[in-house]
């Protein structure tokens, strides 16, 4: 391909991917025929997952390279259209494919912060950074920081921030891979994580950015087809309209009417919901009562209560007619009783919070910032903070900005941003409709059904993770009430075909799409981490004379180590997909955006300003998340009621202040660096900077 002109290369790519798309559609039709012939669902799931992973592996093997430019930036010859598709796949991670519609399902209007923030962020990418970084023309974001601000300290901070942001982000992707793998292969989640890791590594390990780019184009085609088919199917099923974005309003009206029924205690369904909520209210009060007693009595209270449970179990066993199930439950209550005050406080606090969440009326999907005035103001404040963090984080994430190094020219980089936004828009414009269509099916098909006739998907997902799917007959009436259903946002998209009773081939297709989304982003993120360590640390700072083969060998070795470590962290389940992704955006906004934006548009910004701004911004964001995110167990008070996912609000502020104040208090950059800024900013100064040998 190296001898082809760019026009011939573009024409060849269109032909290859047209054949590929047609082949994929034919594959889906063949699997549908196999389903009609009676092939078991589990076998169909294996076929979907194995076929797609083998396809990506094949592209990865064919794209293997030992050329530095090909490995790091795909030879800088990816056309804008295909770079837009690759960026779309890189961008539409497990959070977008799996998590976004689930968040909209759970949060209603308030979940639109993700749609607004992520799409709006590409306007900042197009206007403020992508064309200028492409004109700079190197391999990584720390490359730009090192050249713009001079010296290895800004580069080192950039490397640390790139690794931190990308690692936080990649955990969410591997979580999505593990979720899909465990659901459709029957493996335990922790094993499924490592099984899915092979699919991630096979693309990026051999061919770097070249392999990742062409694989991501293929993955985008699969994920967008997989996302759109079930939504269109549901839209036709409920409204007869094949355009879900138009049918959305009609179905939302029906969901709103159903919410009113479930919240009205004068209706039979509403009375049952009120009954269940009252039981949860009693559980909340009981847990809160235990916490108060624990605070007053401490270890003595724990010992007394455990003694009572043990005595009750003994008395039950002494009865000849005792029910074996009741005896087992009594023994389990004794065994599960907290061993110390800390464990008791943690368990009962979680129980009180979980029960309290179930006492609330059914959420009104279309109502913005629901609640009393104080609650509404808090939600509005967090909505705006999250939109800002996601927008600015989008414009600062290293693995996204790296994609614009791969285009042939600055003009192509600008066009590439347009195509990226278009391909991302297709999914984001559809996610709200999917959330409402899935909610309507849950409210009408699942709620009100009999516990004795629960669909098989309920137990299948419950076996993967109880926090994702759990239904318990709280009031013992044998009928499912909404308050008895726990559905995690991360399964809404994956389970929608099963909830709606669609053919299993659609379920397999959605799983393949979710896998494509998670794999594509994980590839890009792992490559970002490995490149930061091998190129920016080893080559630029430790051994500038290293041979090409040694540099690439180190990059591949680091890729493997980072991937295995990330899979191990993921197996600990440190948080839900959307929080982890949101945290990565806040960290990127705090660490990179002030230094990058001011580095392009303010020639006075200097080395010490960048060091102070990047360090203070990242440090404050990390500190706030650590102190307030429940996973770490500190539980410090929130600042101005801002949730930890939006910690970038404080980090960005500190970052801009640090760059500006630090630059004004120290000497201006030298003439060479100011010329670099002019070169990057102004279109009449053509050509890329050639600093690779420096």
XYZ file of C-alpha atoms in Angstrom:
694
model
C 0.000 0.000 0.000
C 2.969 2.323 0.578
C 3.364 2.923 -3.165
C -0.266 3.873 -3.684
C -1.323 7.492 -3.978
C -3.642 8.797 -1.276
C -6.605 8.778 -3.694
C -5.954 5.154 -4.686
C -5.518 4.208 -1.037
C -8.870 5.831 -0.154
C -10.605 4.060 -3.045
C -9.162 0.701 -1.970
C -10.303 1.230 1.591
C -13.869 1.990 0.501
C -13.928 -1.208 -1.549
C -12.492 -3.362 1.251
C -14.893 -2.090 3.890
C -17.907 -2.302 1.572
C -17.160 -6.016 1.099
C -16.597 -6.341 4.830
C -19.957 -4.730 5.680
C -21.783 -6.958 3.228
C -20.028 -10.009 4.643
C -20.993 -9.075 8.184
C -24.656 -8.650 7.233
C -24.549 -12.055 5.515
C -22.996 -13.561 8.650
C -25.846 -12.197 10.805
C -28.416 -13.662 8.393
C -26.691 -17.068 8.515
C -26.729 -17.045 12.336
C -30.436 -16.120 12.241
C -31.082 -19.131 10.000
C -29.142 -21.354 12.414
C -31.362 -20.101 15.247
C -34.469 -21.024 13.273
C -32.974 -24.485 12.680
C -32.786 -25.032 16.445
C -29.108 -24.395 17.210
C -28.852 -23.695 20.998
C -28.541 -20.068 22.093
C -25.270 -20.679 23.908
C -23.685 -22.006 20.707
C -24.937 -18.954 18.801
C -23.371 -16.704 21.442
C -20.045 -18.491 21.068
C -20.264 -18.132 17.274
C -20.846 -14.376 17.488
C -18.071 -13.715 19.976
C -15.541 -16.067 18.383
C -16.189 -14.855 14.820
C -15.836 -11.165 15.672
C -12.706 -11.618 17.800
C -11.124 -13.769 15.053
C -11.953 -11.053 12.528
C -10.193 -8.407 14.631
C -7.274 -10.764 15.167
C -6.984 -11.270 11.420
C -6.836 -7.521 10.800
C -4.258 -7.187 13.580
C -2.053 -9.902 12.079
C -2.296 -8.459 8.545
C -1.432 -4.991 9.872
C 1.669 -6.013 11.788
C 4.555 -3.620 11.274
C 8.087 -2.825 12.422
C 8.027 0.738 11.073
C 8.012 3.414 13.801
C 5.715 5.825 11.952
C 3.256 3.032 11.121
C 3.320 1.698 14.696
C 2.789 5.054 16.409
C 0.641 7.064 13.935
C -0.443 4.577 11.193
C 1.934 6.187 8.703
C -0.023 9.501 8.833
C -2.145 8.468 5.851
C -5.554 7.604 7.317
C -8.240 9.471 5.277
C -10.605 11.750 7.184
C -13.674 9.533 6.655
C -11.979 6.405 7.985
C -10.206 8.268 10.761
C -13.639 9.567 11.769
C -14.950 6.006 11.950
C -11.890 4.838 13.890
C -12.233 7.787 16.272
C -15.927 7.002 16.673
C -15.096 3.416 17.658
C -12.231 4.588 19.881
C -14.592 7.068 21.493
C -17.757 4.969 21.786
C -16.430 2.799 24.509
C -18.276 0.440 26.797
C -19.536 3.597 28.534
C -21.255 4.881 25.399
C -22.443 1.541 24.044
C -23.306 -0.193 27.314
C -23.521 2.536 29.931
C -25.138 5.598 28.373
C -28.605 4.228 27.623
C -28.509 2.510 31.023
C -27.761 5.810 32.730
C -30.595 7.487 30.843
C -32.835 4.575 31.885
C -31.950 5.081 35.559
C -31.595 8.881 35.630
C -34.030 10.103 33.000
C -33.527 13.721 32.010
C -30.524 14.160 34.305
C -28.602 11.531 32.320
C -28.580 13.813 29.275
C -25.514 15.492 30.803
C -23.434 12.704 29.256
C -24.933 13.215 25.791
C -24.430 16.985 25.919
C -20.950 16.848 27.415
C -19.505 14.217 25.113
C -20.913 15.594 21.869
C -20.166 19.199 22.820
C -16.592 18.234 23.585
C -15.887 17.566 19.919
C -16.581 21.219 19.151
C -13.693 22.072 21.475
C -11.539 19.398 19.831
C -12.198 20.883 16.381
C -11.765 24.517 17.375
C -8.988 24.434 19.952
C -6.684 21.448 19.621
C -6.910 18.796 16.872
C -5.665 20.848 13.866
C -2.873 22.447 15.869
C -1.604 19.182 17.327
C -1.659 17.636 13.837
C 0.421 20.506 12.512
C 2.878 19.959 15.354
C 3.196 16.502 13.825
C 4.744 14.232 16.444
C 3.570 10.984 18.054
C 2.094 11.691 21.531
C 0.622 14.447 23.714
C 3.670 14.445 26.042
C 5.690 15.085 22.844
C 3.864 18.378 22.434
C 4.242 19.289 26.104
C 7.957 18.514 26.013
C 8.551 20.609 22.875
C 6.199 23.482 23.787
C 7.337 23.958 27.370
C 10.910 22.681 27.133
C 12.578 20.016 29.233
C 11.566 16.658 30.610
C 9.542 17.827 33.637
C 6.424 18.887 31.650
C 6.831 15.735 29.526
C 7.060 13.565 32.666
C 3.942 15.097 34.193
C 2.201 14.561 30.864
C 3.281 10.908 30.828
C 1.985 10.358 34.362
C -1.327 12.070 33.580
C -1.737 10.147 30.296
C -1.159 6.858 32.071
C -3.518 7.743 34.932
C -6.368 8.905 32.660
C -5.955 6.040 30.219
C -5.627 3.409 32.945
C -8.801 4.611 34.694
C -10.587 4.564 31.353
C -9.284 1.160 30.254
C -10.519 -0.486 33.471
C -14.056 0.430 32.413
C -13.509 -1.127 28.979
C -12.100 -4.367 30.354
C -15.039 -4.455 32.785
C -17.377 -4.313 29.790
C -15.425 -7.083 28.044
C -15.587 -9.229 31.183
C -19.308 -8.587 31.558
C -20.068 -9.696 27.997
C -17.668 -12.630 28.056
C -18.999 -13.994 31.354
C -22.645 -13.599 30.279
C -22.269 -15.325 26.914
C -19.713 -18.007 27.786
C -20.770 -18.880 31.330
C -17.321 -18.060 32.786
C -17.005 -16.282 36.125
C -16.583 -12.522 35.775
C -12.981 -12.490 37.040
C -12.064 -15.245 34.550
C -14.052 -13.622 31.741
C -11.997 -10.454 32.198
C -8.757 -12.279 31.417
C -10.362 -14.308 28.624
C -11.497 -11.108 26.935
C -8.036 -9.629 27.372
C -6.719 -11.797 24.555
C -9.093 -10.105 22.115
C -7.821 -6.707 23.214
C -4.145 -7.550 22.902
C -4.210 -9.320 19.564
C -5.048 -6.103 17.686
C -2.664 -3.617 19.278
C 0.245 -5.940 20.087
C 1.420 -6.686 16.555
C 0.667 -3.559 14.579
C 0.303 -0.676 17.023
C -1.730 2.284 15.747
C -1.838 0.865 12.212
C -3.561 -2.335 13.363
C -5.722 -0.499 15.882
C -6.937 2.002 13.270
C -8.102 -0.539 10.689
C -9.564 -2.767 13.384
C -11.467 0.182 14.851
C -13.033 0.980 11.478
C -14.302 -2.615 11.337
C -15.455 -2.402 14.952
C -17.389 0.796 14.325
C -19.389 -0.886 11.564
C -20.291 -3.764 13.884
C -21.135 -1.642 16.911
C -23.364 0.851 15.072
C -25.259 -1.943 13.277
C -25.613 -3.808 16.577
C -26.877 -0.706 18.361
C -29.368 0.399 15.728
C -31.081 -2.896 14.836
C -32.719 -3.627 18.226
C -33.790 0.022 18.663
C -35.382 0.108 15.224
C -37.006 -3.272 15.926
C -38.457 -2.037 19.238
C -39.607 1.188 17.621
C -41.521 -0.728 14.938
C -42.910 -3.119 17.556
C -44.335 -0.360 19.759
C -45.204 2.379 17.274
C -44.934 0.998 13.740
C -42.345 3.707 13.075
C -38.857 2.516 12.035
C -37.244 5.813 13.114
C -36.767 5.513 16.898
C -35.766 9.157 17.300
C -39.232 10.156 16.038
C -41.096 7.388 17.901
C -39.294 8.385 21.117
C -41.838 11.081 22.083
C -44.829 8.788 21.657
C -43.326 6.013 23.798
C -42.219 8.557 26.425
C -45.869 9.607 26.794
C -46.809 5.976 27.463
C -43.973 5.613 30.001
C -45.139 8.785 31.763
C -48.694 7.429 31.939
C -47.386 4.155 33.412
C -45.339 6.081 36.000
C -48.505 7.876 37.129
C -50.302 4.558 37.602
C -47.452 3.039 39.621
C -47.273 6.142 41.829
C -51.043 6.280 42.454
C -51.966 4.218 45.581
C -55.648 4.237 44.549
C -54.906 1.924 41.604
C -54.241 -1.828 42.158
C -50.692 -1.584 40.766
C -49.988 1.613 42.709
C -51.259 0.062 45.952
C -48.895 -2.902 45.544
C -45.959 -0.565 44.870
C -46.830 1.451 47.997
C -46.957 -1.772 50.006
C -43.456 -2.784 48.909
C -42.081 0.716 49.520
C -43.501 0.604 53.051
C -41.655 -2.661 53.714
C -38.415 -1.081 52.504
C -39.118 1.922 54.724
C -39.307 -0.443 57.679
C -35.987 -2.028 56.672
C -34.385 1.395 56.376
C -35.566 2.358 59.863
C -34.390 -0.964 61.274
C -30.907 -0.521 59.786
C -30.720 3.059 61.031
C -31.836 1.866 64.478
C -28.993 -0.674 64.520
C -26.512 2.051 63.607
C -27.702 4.220 66.496
C -27.560 1.268 68.905
C -24.063 0.432 67.649
C -22.941 4.002 68.281
C -24.307 3.840 71.818
C -23.397 0.254 72.782
C -20.386 -0.596 70.599
C -18.903 -4.080 70.968
C -21.310 -4.976 73.789
C -24.314 -4.377 71.543
C -22.786 -6.520 68.774
C -22.144 -9.409 71.162
C -25.655 -9.252 72.593
C -27.324 -9.200 69.185
C -25.211 -12.050 67.845
C -26.032 -14.037 70.998
C -29.741 -13.514 70.379
C -29.420 -14.772 66.790
C -27.430 -17.807 67.934
C -30.024 -18.602 70.602
C -32.867 -18.255 68.091
C -31.082 -20.643 65.716
C -30.551 -23.142 68.551
C -34.212 -22.942 69.636
C -35.318 -23.541 66.049
C -33.100 -26.595 65.679
C -34.543 -28.021 68.912
C -38.018 -28.209 67.372
C -38.649 -31.575 65.675
C -40.951 -29.996 63.097
C -38.515 -27.204 62.165
C -38.359 -26.346 58.481
C -34.844 -27.178 57.135
C -34.886 -24.000 55.023
C -35.664 -21.885 58.101
C -32.855 -23.585 60.039
C -30.404 -22.926 57.221
C -31.501 -19.276 57.088
C -31.020 -18.900 60.850
C -27.529 -20.423 60.666
C -26.664 -18.126 57.764
C -27.819 -15.079 59.750
C -25.413 -16.044 62.557
C -22.537 -16.716 60.140
C -23.083 -13.472 58.218
C -23.335 -11.270 61.312
C -20.620 -8.540 61.275
C -17.435 -9.549 63.051
C -16.609 -6.094 64.435
C -17.955 -2.553 64.754
C -16.361 -1.336 61.509
C -17.868 -4.184 59.500
C -21.243 -3.646 61.155
C -21.241 0.074 60.395
C -20.348 -0.551 56.759
C -22.958 -3.293 56.295
C -25.803 -1.458 58.036
C -25.035 1.861 56.354
C -25.214 0.121 52.969
C -28.433 -1.651 53.972
C -30.033 1.628 55.088
C -29.011 3.405 51.881
C -30.206 0.535 49.683
C -33.563 0.360 51.434
C -33.961 4.142 51.332
C -33.472 4.141 47.549
C -36.378 1.707 47.242
C -38.742 3.894 49.291
C -38.822 6.679 46.709
C -41.751 6.936 44.286
C -41.208 5.819 40.698
C -38.896 8.325 38.999
C -40.486 10.584 36.403
C -38.325 10.020 33.350
C -39.124 13.316 31.634
C -38.909 15.561 34.713
C -35.671 17.558 35.004
C -33.966 17.778 38.396
C -36.818 16.141 40.318
C -37.174 16.716 44.065
C -37.648 19.558 46.520
C -35.937 22.910 45.933
C -32.674 21.976 47.663
C -32.445 18.614 45.865
C -33.366 20.181 42.525
C -30.686 22.872 42.885
C -28.078 20.252 43.790
C -28.975 18.138 40.744
C -28.908 21.184 38.455
C -25.494 22.193 39.766
C -24.081 18.700 39.225
C -25.652 18.494 35.762
C -23.846 21.640 34.613
C -20.582 20.635 36.309
C -20.655 17.213 34.638
C -21.381 18.692 31.193
C -18.399 21.037 31.592
C -16.030 18.284 32.779
C -17.042 15.929 29.983
C -16.722 18.617 27.310
C -13.288 19.761 28.426
C -12.153 16.198 29.145
C -13.116 15.185 25.620
C -10.812 17.884 24.287
C -7.930 16.639 26.440
C -8.009 12.834 26.388
C -4.675 11.608 24.968
C -6.018 8.548 23.155
C -8.523 10.727 21.238
C -6.092 13.535 20.402
C -3.564 10.932 19.188
C -6.011 9.929 16.465
C -5.520 13.277 14.728
C -1.795 12.628 14.375
C -2.702 9.861 11.886
C -4.240 12.020 9.122
C -2.226 13.075 6.051
C -2.639 16.830 6.658
C -4.063 19.561 8.878
C -7.023 19.918 6.508
C -7.764 16.212 6.819
C -7.534 16.523 10.611
C -10.265 19.190 10.578
C -12.481 17.078 8.279
C -11.778 14.075 10.476
C -13.241 15.856 13.507
C -16.443 16.482 11.525
C -16.722 12.814 10.549
C -15.953 11.757 14.118
C -18.808 13.876 15.437
C -21.176 12.576 12.755
C -20.457 8.913 13.496
C -20.715 9.483 17.241
C -23.947 11.445 16.787
C -25.613 8.399 15.198
C -25.340 6.488 18.469
C -25.852 9.380 20.875
C -29.003 10.545 19.121
C -30.385 7.027 19.483
C -29.476 6.298 23.136
C -32.380 8.298 24.694
C -34.867 6.410 22.516
C -33.366 3.052 23.489
C -33.599 3.935 27.199
C -37.287 4.837 26.927
C -38.178 1.815 24.777
C -36.429 -0.535 27.222
C -38.127 1.139 30.194
C -41.532 0.754 28.583
C -40.931 -2.972 28.139
C -39.802 -3.380 31.770
C -42.805 -1.412 33.057
C -45.302 -3.380 30.959
C -43.796 -6.850 30.401
C -41.798 -7.509 33.572
C -43.708 -5.490 36.186
C -46.977 -7.256 36.914
C -45.738 -10.664 35.739
C -45.661 -13.760 37.953
C -42.533 -14.789 39.872
C -43.235 -18.361 38.815
C -42.922 -17.345 35.164
C -39.901 -15.051 35.220
C -38.050 -15.043 31.878
C -34.774 -16.937 31.671
C -32.703 -13.775 31.121
C -33.394 -12.703 34.723
C -31.588 -15.679 36.262
C -28.908 -15.595 33.544
C -27.921 -11.998 34.354
C -28.337 -12.525 38.110
C -25.732 -15.286 37.895
C -23.277 -12.785 36.354
C -23.706 -10.100 39.026
C -26.498 -9.656 41.609
C -26.041 -5.874 41.514
C -26.912 -5.928 37.804
C -30.050 -8.047 38.082
C -32.032 -9.020 41.146
C -35.753 -9.602 41.725
C -37.046 -10.568 45.178
C -40.674 -11.086 46.203
C -40.636 -8.616 49.090
C -44.375 -8.673 49.908
C -44.773 -12.400 49.086
C -47.660 -11.906 46.660
C -46.039 -13.785 43.783
C -46.301 -10.752 41.473
C -43.367 -8.591 40.365
C -43.554 -4.965 41.520
C -41.146 -2.337 40.213
C -39.706 -1.674 43.666
C -38.765 -5.366 43.876
C -36.648 -5.139 40.717
C -32.987 -4.111 40.767
C -31.547 -3.478 37.317
C -28.039 -2.109 36.864
C -27.553 0.424 34.115
C -24.708 -1.621 32.630
C -27.044 -4.395 31.467
C -29.865 -2.365 29.889
C -28.430 -2.332 26.371
C -27.111 -5.892 26.514
C -30.361 -7.287 27.915
C -32.831 -5.185 25.890
C -33.304 -7.792 23.124
C -34.069 -10.429 25.770
C -36.371 -8.095 27.716
C -38.302 -7.340 24.538
C -38.448 -10.988 23.467
C -36.489 -10.433 20.258
C -34.771 -13.378 18.511
C -31.537 -14.496 20.150
C -29.554 -13.519 17.065
C -30.225 -9.882 18.032
C -28.930 -10.576 21.547
C -25.748 -12.032 20.087
C -25.433 -9.096 17.712
C -25.710 -6.582 20.568
C -23.122 -8.534 22.570
C -20.784 -8.419 19.556
C -21.382 -4.673 19.293
C -20.676 -4.117 22.978
C -17.531 -6.201 22.668
C -16.454 -4.168 19.625
C -16.996 -0.906 21.535
C -15.029 -2.074 24.567
C -12.226 -3.683 22.539
C -11.753 -0.693 20.236
C -11.364 1.775 23.079
C -9.243 -0.579 25.178
C -6.850 -1.017 22.240
C -6.417 2.721 21.864
C -5.971 3.275 25.598
C -3.433 0.497 26.107
C -1.497 1.781 23.110
C -1.508 5.279 24.628
C -0.068 3.970 27.899
C 2.567 1.785 26.231
C 3.591 4.577 23.844
C 3.905 7.074 26.678
C 6.274 4.729 28.503
C 8.272 3.471 25.519
C 8.435 6.631 23.405
C 8.273 9.488 25.917
C 10.074 7.895 28.851
C 12.455 5.341 27.340
C 13.290 6.886 23.962
C 12.982 10.607 24.677
C 14.355 10.629 28.235
C 16.458 7.501 28.851
C 17.963 6.242 25.577
C 17.550 8.659 22.630
C 19.776 6.446 20.462
C 17.733 3.268 20.886
C 17.240 1.218 17.725
C 13.769 1.018 16.195
C 13.431 -2.703 16.905
C 14.303 -2.168 20.572
C 11.814 0.681 20.934
C 8.980 -1.368 19.467
C 9.921 -4.445 21.528
C 9.783 -2.374 24.718
C 6.445 -0.870 23.669
C 4.948 -4.331 23.093
C 6.324 -5.681 26.363
C 4.906 -2.761 28.301
C 1.579 -3.183 26.500
C 1.351 -6.744 27.772
C 2.290 -5.837 31.365
C -0.159 -2.924 31.544
C -2.983 -5.012 30.048
C -2.586 -7.831 32.572
C -2.377 -5.383 35.483
C -5.484 -3.532 34.258
C -7.389 -6.824 33.987
C -6.437 -7.694 37.577
C -7.646 -4.295 38.851
C -10.861 -4.704 36.856
C -11.540 -8.078 38.493
C -11.817 -6.175 41.817
C -14.805 -4.198 40.411
C -13.645 -0.738 41.561
C -16.747 1.055 40.246
C -19.437 1.139 37.590
C -18.462 1.765 33.982
C -19.847 5.279 33.704
C -18.166 6.578 36.877
C -14.765 5.232 35.834
C -15.063 6.820 32.405
C -16.320 10.106 33.854
C -13.405 10.141 36.289
C -10.964 9.763 33.385
C -12.508 12.832 31.718
C -12.213 14.920 34.876
C -8.584 13.876 35.304
C -7.764 14.708 31.669
C -9.537 18.063 31.881
C -7.538 18.938 35.009
C -4.123 17.750 33.836
C -4.034 18.517 30.113
C -6.554 21.060 28.925
C -5.163 24.242 30.542
C -1.597 23.468 29.447
C -2.633 22.406 25.920
C -5.076 25.254 25.228
C -2.861 27.984 26.675
C 0.156 26.364 25.033
C -1.461 26.867 21.628
C -3.132 30.254 22.143
C -0.894 32.096 24.641
C 2.762 32.484 23.745
C 3.562 33.783 27.247
C 2.755 30.376 28.812
C 6.052 28.866 29.923
C 7.664 25.819 31.482
C 7.073 26.711 35.139
C 3.504 27.742 34.483
C 2.838 24.366 32.842
C 4.520 22.474 35.683
C 2.539 24.335 38.352
C -0.739 24.211 36.432
C -0.598 20.538 35.476
C 0.575 19.409 38.923
C -1.934 21.475 40.897
C -4.845 20.674 38.572
C -4.243 16.940 38.550
C -3.382 16.858 42.248
C -6.552 18.631 43.365
C -8.777 16.485 41.135
C -7.162 13.260 42.411
C -7.411 14.428 46.021
C -11.091 15.295 45.709
C -11.990 11.987 44.068
C -10.037 10.004 46.638
C -11.659 11.814 49.552
C -15.246 11.617 48.291
C -15.638 8.479 46.128
C -17.141 5.695 48.314
C -14.829 2.974 46.922
C -11.891 4.443 48.873
C -13.846 4.506 52.142
C -12.878 8.044 53.263
C -16.333 9.590 52.672
C -15.265 13.206 53.213
C -17.871 15.978 52.739
C -18.472 17.169 49.185
C -17.306 20.612 48.084
C -20.350 22.692 47.088
C -22.288 19.416 46.722
C -20.311 18.492 43.582
C -20.145 14.716 43.008
C -16.681 13.114 42.713
C -17.182 12.334 39.005
C -17.059 16.115 38.395
C -13.898 16.723 40.412
C -12.385 18.150 37.241
C -14.302 21.361 37.955
C -11.857 22.124 40.759
C -8.866 20.656 38.928
C -9.459 22.758 35.789
C -9.754 25.932 37.830
C -6.491 25.196 39.629
C -4.839 24.216 36.323
C -5.657 27.468 34.530
C -4.702 29.519 37.598
C -1.418 27.626 37.907
C -0.394 28.056 34.242
C -1.295 31.762 34.176
C 0.168 32.764 37.541
C 3.252 30.560 37.196
C 3.969 31.952 33.712
C 3.539 35.587 34.741
C 5.834 35.189 37.742
C 8.678 33.656 35.709
C 10.576 34.510 32.537
C 8.876 34.376 29.143
C 9.684 31.437 26.820
C 12.612 31.880 24.447
C 12.207 32.918 20.812
C 12.448 29.358 19.487
C 9.425 28.218 21.501
C 7.440 31.318 20.509
C 8.203 30.499 16.872
C 6.919 26.979 17.505
C 3.607 28.469 18.709
C 3.390 30.630 15.574
C 4.126 27.598 13.399
C 1.418 25.513 15.052
C -1.218 28.245 15.035
C -0.990 29.915 11.672
C -1.947 28.129 8.418
C 0.474 30.099 6.252
C 3.386 28.397 8.010
C 3.125 25.049 6.233
C 4.749 21.733 7.042
C 5.095 19.571 10.098
C 7.805 20.052 12.684
C 10.643 17.595 12.245
C 11.980 17.021 15.744
C 12.134 13.226 15.773
C 15.925 13.216 15.746
C 16.138 15.801 18.524
